[in-house]
Coordinates of C-alpha atoms in Angstrom, one line a residue:
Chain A
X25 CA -21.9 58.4 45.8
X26 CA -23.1 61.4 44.1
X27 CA -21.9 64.8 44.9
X28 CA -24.2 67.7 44.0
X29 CA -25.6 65.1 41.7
X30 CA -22.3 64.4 39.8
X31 CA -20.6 60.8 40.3
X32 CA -16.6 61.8 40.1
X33 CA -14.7 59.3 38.3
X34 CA -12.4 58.7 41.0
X35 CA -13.1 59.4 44.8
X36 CA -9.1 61.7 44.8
X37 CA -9.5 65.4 44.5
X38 CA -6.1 66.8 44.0
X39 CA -4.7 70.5 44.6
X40 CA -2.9 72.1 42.2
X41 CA -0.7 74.3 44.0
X42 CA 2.8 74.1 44.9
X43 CA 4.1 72.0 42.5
X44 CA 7.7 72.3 41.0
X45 CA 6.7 73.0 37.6
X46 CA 3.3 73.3 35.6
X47 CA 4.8 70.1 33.9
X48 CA 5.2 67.8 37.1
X49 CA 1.4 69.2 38.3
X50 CA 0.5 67.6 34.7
X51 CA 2.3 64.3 35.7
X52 CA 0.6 64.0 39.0
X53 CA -3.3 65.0 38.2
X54 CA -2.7 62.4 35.0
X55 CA -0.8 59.7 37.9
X56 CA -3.8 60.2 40.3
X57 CA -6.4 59.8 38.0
X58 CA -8.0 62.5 39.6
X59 CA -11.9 62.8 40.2
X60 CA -11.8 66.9 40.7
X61 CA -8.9 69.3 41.0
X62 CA -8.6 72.7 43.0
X63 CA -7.9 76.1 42.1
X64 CA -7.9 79.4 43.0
X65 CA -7.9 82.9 42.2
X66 CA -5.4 85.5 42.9
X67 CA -4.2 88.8 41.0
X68 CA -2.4 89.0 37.9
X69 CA -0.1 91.5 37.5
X70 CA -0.5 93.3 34.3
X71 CA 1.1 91.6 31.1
X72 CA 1.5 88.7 33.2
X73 CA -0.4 85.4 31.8
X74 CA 0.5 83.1 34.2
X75 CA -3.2 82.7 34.7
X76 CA -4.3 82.1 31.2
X77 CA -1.6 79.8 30.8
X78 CA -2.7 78.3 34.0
X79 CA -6.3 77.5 32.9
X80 CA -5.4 76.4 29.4
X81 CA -3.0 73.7 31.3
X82 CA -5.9 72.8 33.7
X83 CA -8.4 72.4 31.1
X84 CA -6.5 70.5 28.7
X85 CA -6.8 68.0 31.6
X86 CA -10.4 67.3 31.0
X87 CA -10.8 66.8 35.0
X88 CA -13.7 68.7 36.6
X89 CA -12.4 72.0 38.8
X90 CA -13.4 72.7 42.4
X91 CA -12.4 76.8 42.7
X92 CA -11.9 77.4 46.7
X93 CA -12.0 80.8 48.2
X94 CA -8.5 80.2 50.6
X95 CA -6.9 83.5 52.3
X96 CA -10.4 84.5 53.2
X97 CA -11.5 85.9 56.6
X98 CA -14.6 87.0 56.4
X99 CA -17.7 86.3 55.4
X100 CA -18.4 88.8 52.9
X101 CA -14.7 88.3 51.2
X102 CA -15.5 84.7 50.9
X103 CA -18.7 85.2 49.2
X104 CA -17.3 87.6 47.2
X105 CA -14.5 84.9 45.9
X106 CA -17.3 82.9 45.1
X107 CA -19.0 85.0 42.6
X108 CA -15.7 85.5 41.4
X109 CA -14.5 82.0 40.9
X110 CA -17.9 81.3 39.5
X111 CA -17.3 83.7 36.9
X112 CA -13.9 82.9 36.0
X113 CA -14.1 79.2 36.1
X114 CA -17.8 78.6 34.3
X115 CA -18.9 76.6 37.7
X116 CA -20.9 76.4 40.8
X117 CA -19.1 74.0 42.5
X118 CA -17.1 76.4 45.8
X119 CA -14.6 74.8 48.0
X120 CA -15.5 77.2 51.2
X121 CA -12.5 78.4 53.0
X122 CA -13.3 81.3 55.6
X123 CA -10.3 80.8 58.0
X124 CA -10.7 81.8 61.4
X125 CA -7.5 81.2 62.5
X126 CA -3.5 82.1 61.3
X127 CA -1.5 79.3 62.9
X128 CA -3.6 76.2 62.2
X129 CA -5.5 77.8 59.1
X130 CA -9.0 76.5 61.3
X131 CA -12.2 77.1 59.9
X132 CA -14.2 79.7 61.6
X133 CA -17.5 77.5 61.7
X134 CA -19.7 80.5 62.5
X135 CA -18.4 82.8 59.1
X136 CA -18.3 79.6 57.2
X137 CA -22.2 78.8 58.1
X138 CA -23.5 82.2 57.6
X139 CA -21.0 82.0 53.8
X140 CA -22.7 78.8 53.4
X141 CA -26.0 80.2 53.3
X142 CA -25.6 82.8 51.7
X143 CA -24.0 81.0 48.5
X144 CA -26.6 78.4 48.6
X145 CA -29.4 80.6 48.6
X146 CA -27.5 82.1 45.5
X147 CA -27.3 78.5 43.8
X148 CA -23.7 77.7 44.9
X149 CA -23.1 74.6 45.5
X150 CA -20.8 74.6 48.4
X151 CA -18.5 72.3 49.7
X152 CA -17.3 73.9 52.4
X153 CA -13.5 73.0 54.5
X154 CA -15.1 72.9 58.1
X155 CA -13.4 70.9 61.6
X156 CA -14.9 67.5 62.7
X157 CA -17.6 69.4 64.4
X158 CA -20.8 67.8 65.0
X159 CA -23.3 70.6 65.6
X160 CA -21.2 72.5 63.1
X161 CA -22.0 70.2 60.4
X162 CA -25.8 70.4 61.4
X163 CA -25.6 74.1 60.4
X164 CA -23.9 73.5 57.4
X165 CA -26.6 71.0 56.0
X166 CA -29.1 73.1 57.5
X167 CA -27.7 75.8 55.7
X168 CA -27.8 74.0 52.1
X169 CA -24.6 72.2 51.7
X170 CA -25.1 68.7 50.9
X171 CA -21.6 67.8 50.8
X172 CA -19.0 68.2 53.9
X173 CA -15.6 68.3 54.1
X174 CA -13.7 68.0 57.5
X175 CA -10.5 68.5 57.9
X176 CA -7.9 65.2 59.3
X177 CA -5.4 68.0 60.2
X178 CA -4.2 71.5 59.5
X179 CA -3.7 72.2 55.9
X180 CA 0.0 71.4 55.2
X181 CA 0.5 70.0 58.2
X182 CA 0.8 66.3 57.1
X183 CA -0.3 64.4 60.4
X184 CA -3.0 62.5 59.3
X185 CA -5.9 62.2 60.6
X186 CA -6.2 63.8 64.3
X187 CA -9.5 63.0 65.3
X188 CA -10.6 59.9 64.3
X189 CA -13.3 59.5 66.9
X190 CA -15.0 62.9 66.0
X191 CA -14.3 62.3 61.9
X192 CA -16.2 58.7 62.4
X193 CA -18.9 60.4 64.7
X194 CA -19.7 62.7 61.8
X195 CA -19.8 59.6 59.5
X196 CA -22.0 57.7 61.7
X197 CA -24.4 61.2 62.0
X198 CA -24.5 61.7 58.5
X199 CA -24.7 57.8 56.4
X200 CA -26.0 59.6 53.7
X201 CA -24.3 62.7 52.7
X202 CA -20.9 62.7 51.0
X203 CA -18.2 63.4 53.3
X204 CA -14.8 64.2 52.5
X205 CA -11.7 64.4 53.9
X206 CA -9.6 67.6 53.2
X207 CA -6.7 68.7 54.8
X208 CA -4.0 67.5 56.9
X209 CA -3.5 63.6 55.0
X210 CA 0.5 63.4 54.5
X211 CA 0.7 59.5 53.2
X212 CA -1.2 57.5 51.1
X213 CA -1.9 55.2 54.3
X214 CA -3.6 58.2 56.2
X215 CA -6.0 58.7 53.1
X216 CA -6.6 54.8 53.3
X217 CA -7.4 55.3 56.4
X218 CA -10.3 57.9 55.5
X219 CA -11.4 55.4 53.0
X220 CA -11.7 53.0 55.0
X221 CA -13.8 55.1 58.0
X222 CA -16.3 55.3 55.3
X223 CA -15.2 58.5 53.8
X224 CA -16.1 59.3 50.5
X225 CA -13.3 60.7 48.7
X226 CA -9.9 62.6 49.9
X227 CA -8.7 65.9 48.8
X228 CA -4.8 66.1 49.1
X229 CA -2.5 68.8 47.9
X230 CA 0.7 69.5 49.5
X231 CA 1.1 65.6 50.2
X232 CA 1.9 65.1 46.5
X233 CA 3.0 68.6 45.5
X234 CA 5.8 67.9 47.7
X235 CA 7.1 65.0 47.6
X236 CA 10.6 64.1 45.8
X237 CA 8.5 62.5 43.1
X238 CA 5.0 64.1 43.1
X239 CA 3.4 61.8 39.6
X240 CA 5.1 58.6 41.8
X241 CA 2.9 59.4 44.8
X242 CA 0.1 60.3 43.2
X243 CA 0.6 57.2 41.8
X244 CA 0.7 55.6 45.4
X245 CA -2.4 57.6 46.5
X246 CA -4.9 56.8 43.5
X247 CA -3.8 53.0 44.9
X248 CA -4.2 53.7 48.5
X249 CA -7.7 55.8 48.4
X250 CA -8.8 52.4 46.0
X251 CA -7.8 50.0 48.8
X252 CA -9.4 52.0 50.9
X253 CA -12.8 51.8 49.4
X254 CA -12.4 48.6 48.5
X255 CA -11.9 47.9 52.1
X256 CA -14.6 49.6 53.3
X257 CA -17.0 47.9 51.1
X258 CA -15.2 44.6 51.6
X259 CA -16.7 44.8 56.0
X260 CA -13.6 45.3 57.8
X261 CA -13.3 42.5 61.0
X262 CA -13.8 43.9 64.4
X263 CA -11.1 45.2 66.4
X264 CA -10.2 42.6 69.8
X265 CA -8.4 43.4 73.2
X266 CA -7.2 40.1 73.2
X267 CA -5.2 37.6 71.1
X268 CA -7.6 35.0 69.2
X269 CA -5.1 32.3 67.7
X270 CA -5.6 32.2 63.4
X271 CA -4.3 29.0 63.4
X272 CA -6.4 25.8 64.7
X273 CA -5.9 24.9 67.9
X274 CA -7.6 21.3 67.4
X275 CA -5.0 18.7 66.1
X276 CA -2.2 20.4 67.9
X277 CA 0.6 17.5 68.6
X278 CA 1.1 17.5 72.1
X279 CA 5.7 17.8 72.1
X280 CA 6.2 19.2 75.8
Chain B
X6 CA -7.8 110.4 37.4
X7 CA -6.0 107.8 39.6
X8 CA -7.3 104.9 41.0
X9 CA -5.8 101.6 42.5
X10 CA -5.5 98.6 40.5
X11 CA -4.9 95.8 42.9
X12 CA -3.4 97.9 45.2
X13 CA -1.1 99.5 42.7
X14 CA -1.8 104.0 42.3
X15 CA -2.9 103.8 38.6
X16 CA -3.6 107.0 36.3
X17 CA -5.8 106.3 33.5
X18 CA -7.3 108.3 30.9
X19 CA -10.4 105.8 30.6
X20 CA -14.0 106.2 33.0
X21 CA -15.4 102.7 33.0
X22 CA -14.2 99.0 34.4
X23 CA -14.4 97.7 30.6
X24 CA -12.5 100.5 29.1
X25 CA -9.6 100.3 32.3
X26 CA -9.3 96.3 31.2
X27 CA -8.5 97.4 27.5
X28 CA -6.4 100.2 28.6
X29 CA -4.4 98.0 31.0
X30 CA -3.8 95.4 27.9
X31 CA -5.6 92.3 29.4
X32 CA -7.6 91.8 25.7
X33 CA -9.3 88.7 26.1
X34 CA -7.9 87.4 29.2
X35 CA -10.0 85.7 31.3
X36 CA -10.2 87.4 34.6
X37 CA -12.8 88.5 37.5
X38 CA -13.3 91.8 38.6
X39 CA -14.2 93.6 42.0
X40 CA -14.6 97.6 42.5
X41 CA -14.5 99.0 46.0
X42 CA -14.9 95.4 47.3
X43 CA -18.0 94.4 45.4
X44 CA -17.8 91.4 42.2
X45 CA -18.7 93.1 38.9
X46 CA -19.9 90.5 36.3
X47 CA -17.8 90.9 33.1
X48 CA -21.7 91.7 31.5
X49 CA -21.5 94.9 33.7
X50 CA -18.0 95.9 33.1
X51 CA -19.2 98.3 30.1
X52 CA -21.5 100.4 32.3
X53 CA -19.4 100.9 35.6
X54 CA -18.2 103.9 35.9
X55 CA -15.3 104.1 37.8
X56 CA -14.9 107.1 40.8
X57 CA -11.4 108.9 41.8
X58 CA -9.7 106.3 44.4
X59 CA -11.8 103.5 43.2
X60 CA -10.2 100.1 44.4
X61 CA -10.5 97.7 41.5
X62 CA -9.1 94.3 41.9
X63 CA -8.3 92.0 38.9
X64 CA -8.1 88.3 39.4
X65 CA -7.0 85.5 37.3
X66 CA -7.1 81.7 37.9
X67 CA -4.3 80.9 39.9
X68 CA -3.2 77.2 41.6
X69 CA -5.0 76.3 44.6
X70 CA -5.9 73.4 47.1

């Protein structure tokens, strides 16, 4: 699966934030074996280099970087990210956030399409953090983004995957375009469970970041988003209503 | 001539974007800039000319997710 033209060397993309110490976010993008890592941008006060150290830590990693535009509302502030990020990170690639909603961090579908198009006409390539919705993800190809990335549940929220009707709908819609779940996973068995929808990758952040141990679940999540794929391409039985014995029933001594 | 740098009331001595990033100290640092809400690419930094009140935002790489 090729995204944007670029087969990722592992289908994890890992955030980078909220990690104990730049040392432990080392640990973990190493653990996962990650195929991409996020980043943002945000101001730096002056005489401050947390940034530069920042990027000289990510790019000793040698893992390919996905800047996003998160905190942004509106349509021109997201776009505006994007040029940024662009700039400051030597790539293309946007994760599209353009948040329509405080509590549950939602997408606004209708900012994020008109964003979409806007950057793709400007030779972004987007990737852009949308809900499960059908029609909305229409838009979005129609718009230029041939990636997608629905959400399984509100960022930081750690519930899995909330919709799993709607997120295999969009699957079933859309065989051929990478899909991706970001958002929401909060165990290694919830991104299995994207895997083996037929997802194409998994982008988890807080999930690892904090945990008691964020390189040992890493660990646990490279391993479950493999099994996953592995499953998937391994044709998964159907699921029954009804009890169908494993064992044989012929040759059964009759001891009543 | 005052201006706000990242929302911070700044008097500085310079007049463009490129001369404000030397004068703040941030040498070869790699950073975006914005002025009045609009990105300037660092290639037009030299040329901007920077107005009384101008809102400049400075932004570094930073963890995301």
């Amino acid at each position: 699966m090729l995204f944007y033209g670029t087969e990722l060397s592992s289908r994890l993309m890992l955030g980078t934030a909220q990690y104990p110490s730049p040392e432990i976010l080392a640990d973990a993008v190493r653990a996962a074996q990650a195929g991409v890592v996020t980043v943002s941008l945000r101001r730096e006060s002056v005489g401050s280099r947390a940034g530069q150290a920042f990027w000289s830590l990510i790019r000793g990693l040698g893992v390919p970087v996905l800047p996003n535009t998160a905190g942004c509302h509106t349509v021109k502030e997201a776009v505006t990210t994007a040029h940024m990020a662009r700039e400051v990170f030597e790539t293309d690639w946007i994760k599209l956030e353009v948040i329509g909603e405080s509590d549950t961090l939602q997408p606004d579908m209708f900012a994020l399409v008109e964003a979409a198009r806007i950057l793709s006409e400007d030779g972004f390539k987007v990737f852009p953090y949308m809900t499960e919705d059908l029609v909305g993800a229409e838009r979005l190809l129609r718009a230029g983004c041939q990636v997608l990335m629905p959400w399984g549940a509100p960022i930081g929220s750690g519930k899995g995957l909330n919709n799993v009707f709607g997120l295999r709908a969009l699957r079933a819609h859309f065989p051929d375009v990478p899909l991706v779940v970001d958002a929401g996973i909060g165990l290694p068995s919830h991104a299995a469970q994207a895997m083996e929808l037929g997802y194409d990758a998994v982008l988890i952040n807080t999930a690892v970041a904090q945990a008691g141990d964020p390189a040992r679940m890493a660990t646990a999540f490279r391993l479950a988003v493999e099994a996953g794929l592995i499953a998937r391409t391994a044709d998964p039985m159907e699921q029954r209503d009804m009890a169908v014995p494993s064992t044989p029933v012929l040759g059964r001594a009759v001891l009543a | 001539m005052r201006i706000l740098v990242n929302e911070e009331p700044r008097d500085i001595a310079t007049a463009t974007l490129a001369g404000l990033l030397d004068e703040l100290g941030y040498g070869d640092a790699r950073v975006a800039t914005a002025v009045n809400g609009a990105f300037v690419p660092a290639s037009r930094r030299g040329s901007l000319t920077l107005d009384e009140g101008a809102r400049v935002e400075i932004l570094a790489p930073m963890q995301g997710g």
